[in-house]
């Protein structure tokens, strides 16, 4: 591999590492925000000077809302956005790697951004034109998850890749689909959302 191609690959890995650091920092910030909000809730309820029973009831209701907001809503928003950003970066960096290889091979066929199924297009180009074969399954799975997030707001029932996403969720640690027990027939008609936890997000064995 030439210096240009190695440089492109180094930039790609550096971009992924940078995104990993960004994600980890955002997770810590979200946890800090959650903790501060929890303290505020306890103080606000205490200031109401309710009876012990009333205070306990108010605190339970407030904490249920708090957990739903920070453990489910905000956490999923963050991880959805990070997965989407990761795939955008990978898409760009793969194009740069293909372009660098095309220039030094030289390969007569120019690199074009695939119209559909971008990552399969780049994998085919690298394999057919440059003789480079790598494992793409994890990237393909991530892309299907990204598409579900972007085009269906994470609702698997609205995704054309529903069956595949259910299969991925069954085998991947930290990835699940709410509202089902992985019985496909029972899931029909219900809203099923992709849920991403820390063990899956971020860059779970993604190889560039």
Tab-separated table of N, CA and C in Angstrom, residues 13 28 40 44 54 79 85 88 95 102 105 109 120 132 137 202:
chain	number	residue	atom	x	y	z
A	13	UNK	N	-8.798	6.044	10.535
A	13	UNK	CA	-8.729	5.494	11.891
A	13	UNK	C	-8.707	6.617	12.930
A	28	UNK	N	-20.441	10.764	29.527
A	28	UNK	CA	-20.100	11.266	30.861
A	28	UNK	C	-20.870	12.541	31.171
A	40	UNK	N	-31.612	18.182	42.021
A	40	UNK	CA	-32.588	19.282	41.958
A	40	UNK	C	-33.990	18.792	42.304
A	44	UNK	N	-36.221	20.214	45.312
A	44	UNK	CA	-37.490	20.875	45.013
A	44	UNK	C	-38.635	20.237	45.791
A	54	UNK	N	-46.701	12.045	51.315
A	54	UNK	CA	-46.847	12.865	50.107
A	54	UNK	C	-45.497	13.096	49.427
A	79	UNK	N	-27.140	8.154	21.388
A	79	UNK	CA	-26.544	7.000	20.702
A	79	UNK	C	-27.010	6.896	19.260
A	85	UNK	N	-23.581	9.670	12.916
A	85	UNK	CA	-22.347	10.410	12.642
A	85	UNK	C	-21.214	9.471	12.253
A	88	UNK	N	-21.578	8.437	8.645
A	88	UNK	CA	-21.232	9.553	7.750
A	88	UNK	C	-19.719	9.671	7.597
A	95	UNK	N	-14.428	6.646	0.862
A	95	UNK	CA	-14.263	7.267	-0.457
A	95	UNK	C	-12.838	7.771	-0.636
A	102	UNK	N	-6.946	4.312	-6.006
A	102	UNK	CA	-7.174	4.445	-7.444
A	102	UNK	C	-6.071	5.270	-8.117
A	105	UNK	N	-2.644	2.892	-8.057
A	105	UNK	CA	-2.586	1.522	-8.568
A	105	UNK	C	-1.894	1.409	-9.927
A	109	UNK	N	-10.756	2.634	-13.641
A	109	UNK	CA	-12.121	2.988	-13.263
A	109	UNK	C	-12.099	4.001	-12.126
A	120	UNK	N	-21.651	-1.375	0.446
A	120	UNK	CA	-21.456	-2.520	-0.441
A	120	UNK	C	-20.783	-2.078	-1.732
A	132	UNK	N	-8.571	-5.867	-2.481
A	132	UNK	CA	-8.575	-5.735	-1.020
A	132	UNK	C	-9.901	-6.257	-0.483
A	137	UNK	N	-19.306	-7.254	7.488
A	137	UNK	CA	-20.612	-7.568	8.075
A	137	UNK	C	-21.040	-6.565	9.132
A	202	UNK	N	-19.932	2.372	21.155
A	202	UNK	CA	-19.684	2.950	19.879
A	202	UNK	C	-18.651	2.133	19.139
